[in-house]
Amino acid sequence: MPLDSRIAAVTDRIRARSADSRAAYLDRLARAADQGPARAHLSCSNAAHVYAATGPDKQALVTGRAPHLGIVTAYNDMLSAHQPYEDYPARIRAAARAAGITAQVAGGVPAMCDGVTQGQPGMELSLFSRDVIALSAGVAMSHNCFDAALWLGVCDKIVPGLVIAAATFGHVPAIFVPAGPMTSGIPNDEKARVRQRFATGQASREDLMAAEMASYHGPGTCTFYGTANTNQMLMEFMGLHLPGAAFVNPGTPLREALTEAAVVRAGAITALGNDWRPAGQILDERAFVNGIVGLMATGGSTNLVLHLPAMAQAAGIRLDLQDFADISAAVPLMARVYPNGLADVNHFHAAGGIAYLIGELLEAGLLHPDVKTVAGDGLHLYAQEPKLEGGRLVWGEGPKSSLNDRILRPHADPFAATGGLAQVQGNLGRGVVKVSAVPADRHVIEAPARVFHDQAAVKAAFQRGEFTGDVVVVVRFQGPRANGMPELHALTPVLSVLQDRGHRVALVTDGRMSGASGKVPAAIHVSPEAAMGGPLARVQDGDLIRLDAAAGTLEVLTPGFAERAPVVADLTANGFGVGRELFARLRAGAGAATEGASILF
């Protein structure tokens, strides 16, 4: 099927916009590659430090004739998704040794759990942890003695940070090695019901704790389709995983076989062989467009609208919110996974998962087929699925039909004709709305504003019974310059209760919502942010606001709005405690949300 003209037009626009920066990036990549394998340039003293603790691999490293792999790991056992990585370095070294190559942990990067920090001061460090991860990975790779790298990370900011680093070291081949989702616990909608009952005093804290523990119950990624699992989808659509690796559960024979296969494949795609596949060549305009197509087709996390522009800039590519909006208009919503449906990612995978989606989207001409990936040339490789036959890992043809049409549907009969996200803009600025989980009769909300400067104040007003009618809740001074742009997911139960009471409710904020946020319409990432004097700083209680996700507009309808002076908030309380003082310069230097909210570009 020829490439859809709308996808081609967006790609051409990105390519033209990025021509100078991409050319400069590729020139740097080529000059780095021309220096040859990095270890050849180490002095004897440098090399001795590298080899000193490598034990049985020391002689192979000294001869320098075999590929040497660097492992960058986000392991900790604070994150259930990353706990399985504890034994990966030993497994990787053993697999490398068996294949006649060597591997070494180059370094670790921090990985915070947003589930722990939701609604807590530590969440104000969360977004900037992405750039800290990129910087930490840069330190690991600066040893400059690796022929390829294996990147171990799953969750929210970790994968984007690692991709930024992999693109920065773009002459080095990179394979991302996932750990997989935990097995299914209680249904996610049941967990949400208990949260809402707790918010209204109908459930006890013991009830709430029991539900949360039954949902988050073991090693692996949380099973809802939030940012972590959207990241895993993205790595396959962009060709950085081995095909079918994303959603295989931890500790299974197939999971272990895929990890070992990633090691062997990394050794095969270095500049020492004849199939060099540097990360910077894989991460081109087509790969990023394919990633956005996957985001829209699956109704993925709004956080990727922040992360993808930052990731792309590391590879010399410039993305704009309009690119997301135009791709969303061209791509049907083909998956319903919680919070966009009742299924979790294990159910999604069993129904056909990524292999089915990629096959369908290729058939519809909605993906670039002619891309370079870590697995080989062409995205058709990712319409295959891995399996074990006689203990040997093989890839075979993926499913050609959905095994559950309540979870996955073909492109010709989707859940919705357009994708999961919409851009909105108007006299309040530009933002994004996740529409895939919002009922169609809630895509347009017009109501008076209630203005708050933090989510705790919203919850307190709710507890006092102050919300008695239709309302647009404005939570401002939550952008990257103000307080690091924390997720405001703790508002979800409160706003959901108001909506369930029959009120028409929306959220407008310069902050973020979790990738797990669902049915309440929310215009988020609104830019320019209030702390920079953006229009949100002029909103007053009672202003009539219209959020129209269908028309793509976000407007204050009250006369005289544009002539008001912006409010200036006292943000000193955001500057200290739980490490926030260490991030002051990151807040001061952060870019706009529409450009990725990064300190690096």
JSON list of C-alpha atoms in Angstrom, two decimals, residues 353-568:
[
{"chain": "A", "resi": 353, "resn": "GLY", "atom": "CA", "xyz": [-0.77, -6.56, 20.29]},
{"chain": "A", "resi": 354, "resn": "ILE", "atom": "CA", "xyz": [1.85, -4.53, 18.49]},
{"chain": "A", "resi": 355, "resn": "ALA", "atom": "CA", "xyz": [2.48, -7.09, 15.73]},
{"chain": "A", "resi": 356, "resn": "TYR", "atom": "CA", "xyz": [-1.16, -6.94, 14.67]},
{"chain": "A", "resi": 357, "resn": "LEU", "atom": "CA", "xyz": [-1.28, -3.13, 14.85]},
{"chain": "A", "resi": 358, "resn": "ILE", "atom": "CA", "xyz": [1.87, -2.63, 12.80]},
{"chain": "A", "resi": 359, "resn": "GLY", "atom": "CA", "xyz": [0.67, -5.11, 10.18]},
{"chain": "A", "resi": 360, "resn": "GLU", "atom": "CA", "xyz": [-2.67, -3.32, 9.90]},
{"chain": "A", "resi": 361, "resn": "LEU", "atom": "CA", "xyz": [-1.16, 0.15, 9.78]},
{"chain": "A", "resi": 362, "resn": "LEU", "atom": "CA", "xyz": [1.35, -0.90, 7.13]},
{"chain": "A", "resi": 363, "resn": "GLU", "atom": "CA", "xyz": [-1.48, -2.34, 5.06]},
{"chain": "A", "resi": 364, "resn": "ALA", "atom": "CA", "xyz": [-3.34, 0.96, 5.38]},
{"chain": "A", "resi": 365, "resn": "GLY", "atom": "CA", "xyz": [-0.29, 2.96, 4.26]},
{"chain": "A", "resi": 366, "resn": "LEU", "atom": "CA", "xyz": [-0.16, 4.81, 7.57]},
{"chain": "A", "resi": 367, "resn": "LEU", "atom": "CA", "xyz": [3.41, 3.84, 8.49]},
{"chain": "A", "resi": 368, "resn": "HIS", "atom": "CA", "xyz": [6.72, 4.31, 6.71]},
{"chain": "A", "resi": 369, "resn": "PRO", "atom": "CA", "xyz": [7.68, 0.74, 5.73]},
{"chain": "A", "resi": 370, "resn": "ASP", "atom": "CA", "xyz": [11.17, 1.53, 4.42]},
{"chain": "A", "resi": 371, "resn": "VAL", "atom": "CA", "xyz": [12.95, 2.23, 7.69]},
{"chain": "A", "resi": 372, "resn": "LYS", "atom": "CA", "xyz": [16.15, 0.96, 9.20]},
{"chain": "A", "resi": 373, "resn": "THR", "atom": "CA", "xyz": [15.68, -0.91, 12.50]},
{"chain": "A", "resi": 374, "resn": "VAL", "atom": "CA", "xyz": [17.88, -2.85, 14.88]},
{"chain": "A", "resi": 375, "resn": "ALA", "atom": "CA", "xyz": [16.33, -6.06, 13.54]},
{"chain": "A", "resi": 376, "resn": "GLY", "atom": "CA", "xyz": [16.97, -5.31, 9.86]},
{"chain": "A", "resi": 377, "resn": "ASP", "atom": "CA", "xyz": [15.56, -3.21, 7.04]},
{"chain": "A", "resi": 378, "resn": "GLY", "atom": "CA", "xyz": [11.83, -2.62, 6.93]},
{"chain": "A", "resi": 379, "resn": "LEU", "atom": "CA", "xyz": [9.12, -2.20, 9.55]},
{"chain": "A", "resi": 380, "resn": "HIS", "atom": "CA", "xyz": [7.42, -5.39, 8.33]},
{"chain": "A", "resi": 381, "resn": "LEU", "atom": "CA", "xyz": [9.78, -7.23, 10.67]},
{"chain": "A", "resi": 382, "resn": "TYR", "atom": "CA", "xyz": [7.74, -5.84, 13.57]},
{"chain": "A", "resi": 383, "resn": "ALA", "atom": "CA", "xyz": [4.55, -7.43, 12.26]},
{"chain": "A", "resi": 384, "resn": "GLN", "atom": "CA", "xyz": [6.17, -10.70, 13.30]},
{"chain": "A", "resi": 385, "resn": "GLU", "atom": "CA", "xyz": [6.02, -12.24, 16.75]},
{"chain": "A", "resi": 386, "resn": "PRO", "atom": "CA", "xyz": [8.65, -14.21, 18.68]},
{"chain": "A", "resi": 387, "resn": "LYS", "atom": "CA", "xyz": [8.13, -17.72, 20.00]},
{"chain": "A", "resi": 388, "resn": "LEU", "atom": "CA", "xyz": [10.16, -20.61, 21.34]},
{"chain": "A", "resi": 389, "resn": "GLU", "atom": "CA", "xyz": [10.32, -23.75, 19.22]},
{"chain": "A", "resi": 390, "resn": "GLY", "atom": "CA", "xyz": [12.26, -26.58, 20.81]},
{"chain": "A", "resi": 391, "resn": "GLY", "atom": "CA", "xyz": [13.93, -24.09, 23.11]},
{"chain": "A", "resi": 392, "resn": "ARG", "atom": "CA", "xyz": [15.08, -21.95, 20.17]},
{"chain": "A", "resi": 393, "resn": "LEU", "atom": "CA", "xyz": [13.88, -18.38, 19.62]},
{"chain": "A", "resi": 394, "resn": "VAL", "atom": "CA", "xyz": [12.27, -17.81, 16.22]},
{"chain": "A", "resi": 395, "resn": "TRP", "atom": "CA", "xyz": [10.09, -15.13, 14.68]},
{"chain": "A", "resi": 396, "resn": "GLY", "atom": "CA", "xyz": [6.99, -16.04, 12.71]},
{"chain": "A", "resi": 397, "resn": "GLU", "atom": "CA", "xyz": [4.13, -14.24, 11.03]},
{"chain": "A", "resi": 398, "resn": "GLY", "atom": "CA", "xyz": [2.08, -12.17, 13.46]},
{"chain": "A", "resi": 399, "resn": "PRO", "atom": "CA", "xyz": [-1.70, -12.31, 13.77]},
{"chain": "A", "resi": 400, "resn": "LYS", "atom": "CA", "xyz": [-3.68, -11.16, 10.75]},
{"chain": "A", "resi": 401, "resn": "SER", "atom": "CA", "xyz": [-6.89, -10.62, 12.68]},
{"chain": "A", "resi": 402, "resn": "SER", "atom": "CA", "xyz": [-7.75, -9.38, 16.14]},
{"chain": "A", "resi": 403, "resn": "LEU", "atom": "CA", "xyz": [-8.42, -12.08, 18.69]},
{"chain": "A", "resi": 404, "resn": "ASN", "atom": "CA", "xyz": [-10.65, -9.70, 20.67]},
{"chain": "A", "resi": 405, "resn": "ASP", "atom": "CA", "xyz": [-12.41, -6.86, 18.86]},
{"chain": "A", "resi": 406, "resn": "ARG", "atom": "CA", "xyz": [-13.29, -5.16, 22.14]},
{"chain": "A", "resi": 407, "resn": "ILE", "atom": "CA", "xyz": [-9.55, -4.48, 22.55]},
{"chain": "A", "resi": 408, "resn": "LEU", "atom": "CA", "xyz": [-8.12, -4.35, 19.02]},
{"chain": "A", "resi": 409, "resn": "ARG", "atom": "CA", "xyz": [-9.79, -3.55, 15.74]},
{"chain": "A", "resi": 410, "resn": "PRO", "atom": "CA", "xyz": [-8.67, -3.32, 12.11]},
{"chain": "A", "resi": 411, "resn": "HIS", "atom": "CA", "xyz": [-7.97, 0.04, 10.52]},
{"chain": "A", "resi": 412, "resn": "ALA", "atom": "CA", "xyz": [-11.13, -0.30, 8.42]},
{"chain": "A", "resi": 413, "resn": "ASP", "atom": "CA", "xyz": [-13.37, -0.73, 11.50]},
{"chain": "A", "resi": 414, "resn": "PRO", "atom": "CA", "xyz": [-11.71, 1.27, 14.30]},
{"chain": "A", "resi": 415, "resn": "PHE", "atom": "CA", "xyz": [-13.01, 2.47, 17.63]},
{"chain": "A", "resi": 416, "resn": "ALA", "atom": "CA", "xyz": [-12.77, 6.04, 16.31]},
{"chain": "A", "resi": 417, "resn": "ALA", "atom": "CA", "xyz": [-11.88, 7.53, 12.95]},
{"chain": "A", "resi": 418, "resn": "THR", "atom": "CA", "xyz": [-9.11, 9.66, 14.40]},
{"chain": "A", "resi": 419, "resn": "GLY", "atom": "CA", "xyz": [-6.33, 9.17, 16.92]},
{"chain": "A", "resi": 420, "resn": "GLY", "atom": "CA", "xyz": [-6.15, 9.52, 20.65]},
{"chain": "A", "resi": 421, "resn": "LEU", "atom": "CA", "xyz": [-4.88, 13.11, 21.02]},
{"chain": "A", "resi": 422, "resn": "ALA", "atom": "CA", "xyz": [-6.02, 16.53, 19.87]},
{"chain": "A", "resi": 423, "resn": "GLN", "atom": "CA", "xyz": [-4.27, 19.90, 19.84]},
{"chain": "A", "resi": 424, "resn": "VAL", "atom": "CA", "xyz": [-6.23, 22.87, 21.20]},
{"chain": "A", "resi": 425, "resn": "GLN", "atom": "CA", "xyz": [-5.29, 26.52, 20.84]},
{"chain": "A", "resi": 426, "resn": "GLY", "atom": "CA", "xyz": [-6.77, 29.95, 21.30]},
{"chain": "A", "resi": 427, "resn": "ASN", "atom": "CA", "xyz": [-6.48, 32.96, 23.57]},
{"chain": "A", "resi": 428, "resn": "LEU", "atom": "CA", "xyz": [-5.33, 30.68, 26.43]},
{"chain": "A", "resi": 429, "resn": "GLY", "atom": "CA", "xyz": [-2.37, 29.35, 24.43]},
{"chain": "A", "resi": 430, "resn": "ARG", "atom": "CA", "xyz": [-1.66, 25.92, 22.97]},
{"chain": "A", "resi": 431, "resn": "GLY", "atom": "CA", "xyz": [-2.20, 22.60, 24.67]},
{"chain": "A", "resi": 432, "resn": "VAL", "atom": "CA", "xyz": [-3.16, 19.00, 24.13]},
{"chain": "A", "resi": 433, "resn": "VAL", "atom": "CA", "xyz": [-6.19, 16.88, 25.05]},
{"chain": "A", "resi": 434, "resn": "LYS", "atom": "CA", "xyz": [-6.29, 13.10, 25.33]},
{"chain": "A", "resi": 435, "resn": "VAL", "atom": "CA", "xyz": [-9.65, 12.35, 23.71]},
{"chain": "A", "resi": 436, "resn": "SER", "atom": "CA", "xyz": [-9.41, 8.58, 23.41]},
{"chain": "A", "resi": 437, "resn": "ALA", "atom": "CA", "xyz": [-10.74, 7.99, 26.93]},
{"chain": "A", "resi": 438, "resn": "VAL", "atom": "CA", "xyz": [-13.25, 10.86, 26.97]},
{"chain": "A", "resi": 439, "resn": "PRO", "atom": "CA", "xyz": [-16.88, 10.18, 25.96]},
{"chain": "A", "resi": 440, "resn": "ALA", "atom": "CA", "xyz": [-17.83, 11.98, 22.74]},
{"chain": "A", "resi": 441, "resn": "ASP", "atom": "CA", "xyz": [-20.46, 14.09, 24.53]},
{"chain": "A", "resi": 442, "resn": "ARG", "atom": "CA", "xyz": [-17.67, 15.54, 26.70]},
{"chain": "A", "resi": 443, "resn": "HIS", "atom": "CA", "xyz": [-15.41, 16.72, 23.89]},
{"chain": "A", "resi": 444, "resn": "VAL", "atom": "CA", "xyz": [-16.91, 20.22, 24.18]},
{"chain": "A", "resi": 445, "resn": "ILE", "atom": "CA", "xyz": [-17.16, 21.82, 27.64]},
{"chain": "A", "resi": 446, "resn": "GLU", "atom": "CA", "xyz": [-18.24, 25.42, 28.24]},
{"chain": "A", "resi": 447, "resn": "ALA", "atom": "CA", "xyz": [-18.42, 26.45, 31.88]},
{"chain": "A", "resi": 448, "resn": "PRO", "atom": "CA", "xyz": [-17.23, 29.05, 34.41]},
{"chain": "A", "resi": 449, "resn": "ALA", "atom": "CA", "xyz": [-13.69, 28.82, 35.72]},
{"chain": "A", "resi": 450, "resn": "ARG", "atom": "CA", "xyz": [-12.48, 28.04, 39.23]},
{"chain": "A", "resi": 451, "resn": "VAL", "atom": "CA", "xyz": [-8.83, 29.00, 39.52]},
{"chain": "A", "resi": 452, "resn": "PHE", "atom": "CA", "xyz": [-6.26, 27.26, 41.74]},
{"chain": "A", "resi": 453, "resn": "HIS", "atom": "CA", "xyz": [-2.49, 27.37, 42.12]},
{"chain": "A", "resi": 454, "resn": "ASP", "atom": "CA", "xyz": [-2.01, 23.75, 43.20]},
{"chain": "A", "resi": 455, "resn": "GLN", "atom": "CA", "xyz": [-3.89, 20.47, 43.23]},
{"chain": "A", "resi": 456, "resn": "ALA", "atom": "CA", "xyz": [-4.14, 20.36, 47.02]},
{"chain": "A", "resi": 457, "resn": "ALA", "atom": "CA", "xyz": [-6.33, 23.47, 46.89]},
{"chain": "A", "resi": 458, "resn": "VAL", "atom": "CA", "xyz": [-8.65, 21.75, 44.39]},
{"chain": "A", "resi": 459, "resn": "LYS", "atom": "CA", "xyz": [-9.03, 18.74, 46.67]},
{"chain": "A", "resi": 460, "resn": "ALA", "atom": "CA", "xyz": [-9.68, 20.98, 49.67]},
{"chain": "A", "resi": 461, "resn": "ALA", "atom": "CA", "xyz": [-12.41, 22.86, 47.79]},
{"chain": "A", "resi": 462, "resn": "PHE", "atom": "CA", "xyz": [-13.96, 19.52, 46.83]},
{"chain": "A", "resi": 463, "resn": "GLN", "atom": "CA", "xyz": [-13.96, 18.38, 50.45]},
{"chain": "A", "resi": 464, "resn": "ARG", "atom": "CA", "xyz": [-15.70, 21.65, 51.44]},
{"chain": "A", "resi": 465, "resn": "GLY", "atom": "CA", "xyz": [-18.44, 20.96, 48.88]},
{"chain": "A", "resi": 466, "resn": "GLU", "atom": "CA", "xyz": [-17.68, 24.03, 46.77]},
{"chain": "A", "resi": 467, "resn": "PHE", "atom": "CA", "xyz": [-18.24, 22.39, 43.37]},
{"chain": "A", "resi": 468, "resn": "THR", "atom": "CA", "xyz": [-21.99, 22.45, 42.81]},
{"chain": "A", "resi": 469, "resn": "GLY", "atom": "CA", "xyz": [-22.33, 22.90, 39.05]},
{"chain": "A", "resi": 470, "resn": "ASP", "atom": "CA", "xyz": [-20.55, 22.81, 35.73]},
{"chain": "A", "resi": 471, "resn": "VAL", "atom": "CA", "xyz": [-16.95, 23.96, 36.07]},
{"chain": "A", "resi": 472, "resn": "VAL", "atom": "CA", "xyz": [-13.64, 24.32, 34.27]},
{"chain": "A", "resi": 473, "resn": "VAL", "atom": "CA", "xyz": [-10.98, 23.79, 36.92]},
{"chain": "A", "resi": 474, "resn": "VAL", "atom": "CA", "xyz": [-7.91, 25.87, 36.09]},
{"chain": "A", "resi": 475, "resn": "VAL", "atom": "CA", "xyz": [-4.74, 24.75, 37.86]},
{"chain": "A", "resi": 476, "resn": "ARG", "atom": "CA", "xyz": [-1.94, 27.10, 36.89]},
{"chain": "A", "resi": 477, "resn": "PHE", "atom": "CA", "xyz": [1.68, 27.75, 37.86]},
{"chain": "A", "resi": 478, "resn": "GLN", "atom": "CA", "xyz": [2.30, 24.05, 37.25]},
{"chain": "A", "resi": 479, "resn": "GLY", "atom": "CA", "xyz": [4.58, 24.44, 34.21]},
{"chain": "A", "resi": 480, "resn": "PRO", "atom": "CA", "xyz": [8.27, 23.57, 33.91]},
{"chain": "A", "resi": 481, "resn": "ARG", "atom": "CA", "xyz": [9.51, 27.04, 34.92]},
{"chain": "A", "resi": 482, "resn": "ALA", "atom": "CA", "xyz": [7.11, 27.26, 37.88]},
{"chain": "A", "resi": 483, "resn": "ASN", "atom": "CA", "xyz": [7.63, 23.97, 39.70]},
{"chain": "A", "resi": 484, "resn": "GLY", "atom": "CA", "xyz": [8.96, 21.39, 37.25]},
{"chain": "A", "resi": 485, "resn": "MET", "atom": "CA", "xyz": [5.59, 20.50, 35.68]},
{"chain": "A", "resi": 486, "resn": "PRO", "atom": "CA", "xyz": [4.42, 17.71, 37.99]},
{"chain": "A", "resi": 487, "resn": "GLU", "atom": "CA", "xyz": [1.72, 15.27, 36.98]},
{"chain": "A", "resi": 488, "resn": "LEU", "atom": "CA", "xyz": [-1.64, 16.17, 38.51]},
{"chain": "A", "resi": 489, "resn": "HIS", "atom": "CA", "xyz": [-3.02, 12.64, 38.46]},
{"chain": "A", "resi": 490, "resn": "ALA", "atom": "CA", "xyz": [-4.22, 12.97, 42.06]},
{"chain": "A", "resi": 491, "resn": "LEU", "atom": "CA", "xyz": [-7.01, 15.19, 40.70]},
{"chain": "A", "resi": 492, "resn": "THR", "atom": "CA", "xyz": [-8.47, 12.36, 38.62]},
{"chain": "A", "resi": 493, "resn": "PRO", "atom": "CA", "xyz": [-10.69, 10.80, 41.35]},
{"chain": "A", "resi": 494, "resn": "VAL", "atom": "CA", "xyz": [-12.04, 14.22, 42.42]},
{"chain": "A", "resi": 495, "resn": "LEU", "atom": "CA", "xyz": [-12.88, 15.37, 38.89]},
{"chain": "A", "resi": 496, "resn": "SER", "atom": "CA", "xyz": [-14.32, 11.97, 38.02]},
{"chain": "A", "resi": 497, "resn": "VAL", "atom": "CA", "xyz": [-16.69, 12.16, 41.01]},
{"chain": "A", "resi": 498, "resn": "LEU", "atom": "CA", "xyz": [-17.91, 15.59, 39.90]},
{"chain": "A", "resi": 499, "resn": "GLN", "atom": "CA", "xyz": [-18.48, 14.31, 36.38]},
{"chain": "A", "resi": 500, "resn": "ASP", "atom": "CA", "xyz": [-20.32, 11.24, 37.68]},
{"chain": "A", "resi": 501, "resn": "ARG", "atom": "CA", "xyz": [-22.61, 13.58, 39.63]},
{"chain": "A", "resi": 502, "resn": "GLY", "atom": "CA", "xyz": [-23.82, 14.95, 36.31]},
{"chain": "A", "resi": 503, "resn": "HIS", "atom": "CA", "xyz": [-21.74, 18.11, 36.14]},
{"chain": "A", "resi": 504, "resn": "ARG", "atom": "CA", "xyz": [-19.91, 19.08, 32.96]},
{"chain": "A", "resi": 505, "resn": "VAL", "atom": "CA", "xyz": [-16.30, 19.26, 34.09]},
{"chain": "A", "resi": 506, "resn": "ALA", "atom": "CA", "xyz": [-12.95, 19.99, 32.45]},
{"chain": "A", "resi": 507, "resn": "LEU", "atom": "CA", "xyz": [-9.40, 20.68, 33.58]},
{"chain": "A", "resi": 508, "resn": "VAL", "atom": "CA", "xyz": [-7.15, 23.33, 32.06]},
{"chain": "A", "resi": 509, "resn": "THR", "atom": "CA", "xyz": [-3.55, 23.45, 33.24]},
{"chain": "A", "resi": 510, "resn": "ASP", "atom": "CA", "xyz": [0.01, 24.24, 32.28]},
{"chain": "A", "resi": 511, "resn": "GLY", "atom": "CA", "xyz": [0.97, 21.08, 34.16]},
{"chain": "A", "resi": 512, "resn": "ARG", "atom": "CA", "xyz": [0.78, 17.43, 33.17]},
{"chain": "A", "resi": 513, "resn": "MET", "atom": "CA", "xyz": [-1.66, 14.61, 33.77]},
{"chain": "A", "resi": 514, "resn": "SER", "atom": "CA", "xyz": [-0.57, 11.01, 34.16]},
{"chain": "A", "resi": 515, "resn": "GLY", "atom": "CA", "xyz": [-0.57, 8.72, 31.16]},
{"chain": "A", "resi": 516, "resn": "ALA", "atom": "CA", "xyz": [-3.20, 6.80, 33.14]},
{"chain": "A", "resi": 517, "resn": "SER", "atom": "CA", "xyz": [-5.59, 9.75, 33.31]},
{"chain": "A", "resi": 518, "resn": "GLY", "atom": "CA", "xyz": [-8.87, 9.07, 31.66]},
{"chain": "A", "resi": 519, "resn": "LYS", "atom": "CA", "xyz": [-12.43, 10.14, 31.21]},
{"chain": "A", "resi": 520, "resn": "VAL", "atom": "CA", "xyz": [-12.43, 13.81, 32.30]},
{"chain": "A", "resi": 521, "resn": "PRO", "atom": "CA", "xyz": [-11.53, 16.20, 29.43]},
{"chain": "A", "resi": 522, "resn": "ALA", "atom": "CA", "xyz": [-8.27, 17.96, 30.24]},
{"chain": "A", "resi": 523, "resn": "ALA", "atom": "CA", "xyz": [-6.36, 20.57, 28.27]},
{"chain": "A", "resi": 524, "resn": "ILE", "atom": "CA", "xyz": [-2.83, 20.09, 29.54]},
{"chain": "A", "resi": 525, "resn": "HIS", "atom": "CA", "xyz": [0.70, 21.35, 28.79]},
{"chain": "A", "resi": 526, "resn": "VAL", "atom": "CA", "xyz": [-0.88, 24.76, 28.09]},
{"chain": "A", "resi": 527, "resn": "SER", "atom": "CA", "xyz": [1.85, 27.06, 26.83]},
{"chain": "A", "resi": 528, "resn": "PRO", "atom": "CA", "xyz": [3.04, 29.75, 27.38]},
{"chain": "A", "resi": 529, "resn": "GLU", "atom": "CA", "xyz": [2.87, 28.78, 31.03]},
{"chain": "A", "resi": 530, "resn": "ALA", "atom": "CA", "xyz": [1.53, 31.09, 33.73]},
{"chain": "A", "resi": 531, "resn": "ALA", "atom": "CA", "xyz": [4.95, 31.56, 35.34]},
{"chain": "A", "resi": 532, "resn": "MET", "atom": "CA", "xyz": [6.15, 33.13, 32.08]},
{"chain": "A", "resi": 533, "resn": "GLY", "atom": "CA", "xyz": [3.20, 35.53, 32.01]},
{"chain": "A", "resi": 534, "resn": "GLY", "atom": "CA", "xyz": [1.14, 33.28, 29.76]},
{"chain": "A", "resi": 535, "resn": "PRO", "atom": "CA", "xyz": [-2.60, 33.83, 29.31]},
{"chain": "A", "resi": 536, "resn": "LEU", "atom": "CA", "xyz": [-3.48, 31.36, 32.08]},
{"chain": "A", "resi": 537, "resn": "ALA", "atom": "CA", "xyz": [-2.14, 33.97, 34.52]},
{"chain": "A", "resi": 538, "resn": "ARG", "atom": "CA", "xyz": [-4.99, 36.32, 33.51]},
{"chain": "A", "resi": 539, "resn": "VAL", "atom": "CA", "xyz": [-7.88, 33.91, 34.20]},
{"chain": "A", "resi": 540, "resn": "GLN", "atom": "CA", "xyz": [-10.23, 34.80, 37.06]},
{"chain": "A", "resi": 541, "resn": "ASP", "atom": "CA", "xyz": [-12.91, 32.84, 38.90]},
{"chain": "A", "resi": 542, "resn": "GLY", "atom": "CA", "xyz": [-16.13, 32.97, 36.92]},
{"chain": "A", "resi": 543, "resn": "ASP", "atom": "CA", "xyz": [-14.56, 33.51, 33.49]},
{"chain": "A", "resi": 544, "resn": "LEU", "atom": "CA", "xyz": [-16.45, 31.54, 30.87]},
{"chain": "A", "resi": 545, "resn": "ILE", "atom": "CA", "xyz": [-14.07, 29.03, 29.26]},
{"chain": "A", "resi": 546, "resn": "ARG", "atom": "CA", "xyz": [-14.80, 26.89, 26.23]},
{"chain": "A", "resi": 547, "resn": "LEU", "atom": "CA", "xyz": [-12.73, 23.77, 25.61]},
{"chain": "A", "resi": 548, "resn": "ASP", "atom": "CA", "xyz": [-13.62, 22.27, 22.24]},
{"chain": "A", "resi": 549, "resn": "ALA", "atom": "CA", "xyz": [-11.51, 19.23, 21.43]},
{"chain": "A", "resi": 550, "resn": "ALA", "atom": "CA", "xyz": [-13.50, 18.64, 18.24]},
{"chain": "A", "resi": 551, "resn": "ALA", "atom": "CA", "xyz": [-12.74, 22.10, 16.81]},
{"chain": "A", "resi": 552, "resn": "GLY", "atom": "CA", "xyz": [-9.32, 22.28, 18.47]},
{"chain": "A", "resi": 553, "resn": "THR", "atom": "CA", "xyz": [-9.99, 25.48, 20.40]},
{"chain": "A", "resi": 554, "resn": "LEU", "atom": "CA", "xyz": [-9.34, 26.68, 23.96]},
{"chain": "A", "resi": 555, "resn": "GLU", "atom": "CA", "xyz": [-10.84, 30.11, 24.67]},
{"chain": "A", "resi": 556, "resn": "VAL", "atom": "CA", "xyz": [-11.85, 32.48, 27.43]},
{"chain": "A", "resi": 557, "resn": "LEU", "atom": "CA", "xyz": [-15.13, 34.01, 26.24]},
{"chain": "A", "resi": 558, "resn": "THR", "atom": "CA", "xyz": [-15.36, 36.74, 28.89]},
{"chain": "A", "resi": 559, "resn": "PRO", "atom": "CA", "xyz": [-14.91, 40.28, 27.49]},
{"chain": "A", "resi": 560, "resn": "GLY", "atom": "CA", "xyz": [-11.82, 42.19, 28.60]},
{"chain": "A", "resi": 561, "resn": "PHE", "atom": "CA", "xyz": [-9.75, 39.08, 29.25]},
{"chain": "A", "resi": 562, "resn": "ALA", "atom": "CA", "xyz": [-6.87, 40.10, 26.97]},
{"chain": "A", "resi": 563, "resn": "GLU", "atom": "CA", "xyz": [-6.46, 43.51, 28.66]},
{"chain": "A", "resi": 564, "resn": "ARG", "atom": "CA", "xyz": [-5.90, 42.16, 32.18]},
{"chain": "A", "resi": 565, "resn": "ALA", "atom": "CA", "xyz": [-2.50, 42.13, 33.83]},
{"chain": "A", "resi": 566, "resn": "PRO", "atom": "CA", "xyz": [-1.19, 38.63, 34.54]},
{"chain": "A", "resi": 567, "resn": "VAL", "atom": "CA", "xyz": [-1.15, 37.42, 38.14]},
{"chain": "A", "resi": 568, "resn": "VAL", "atom": "CA", "xyz": [2.29, 36.80, 39.67]}
]
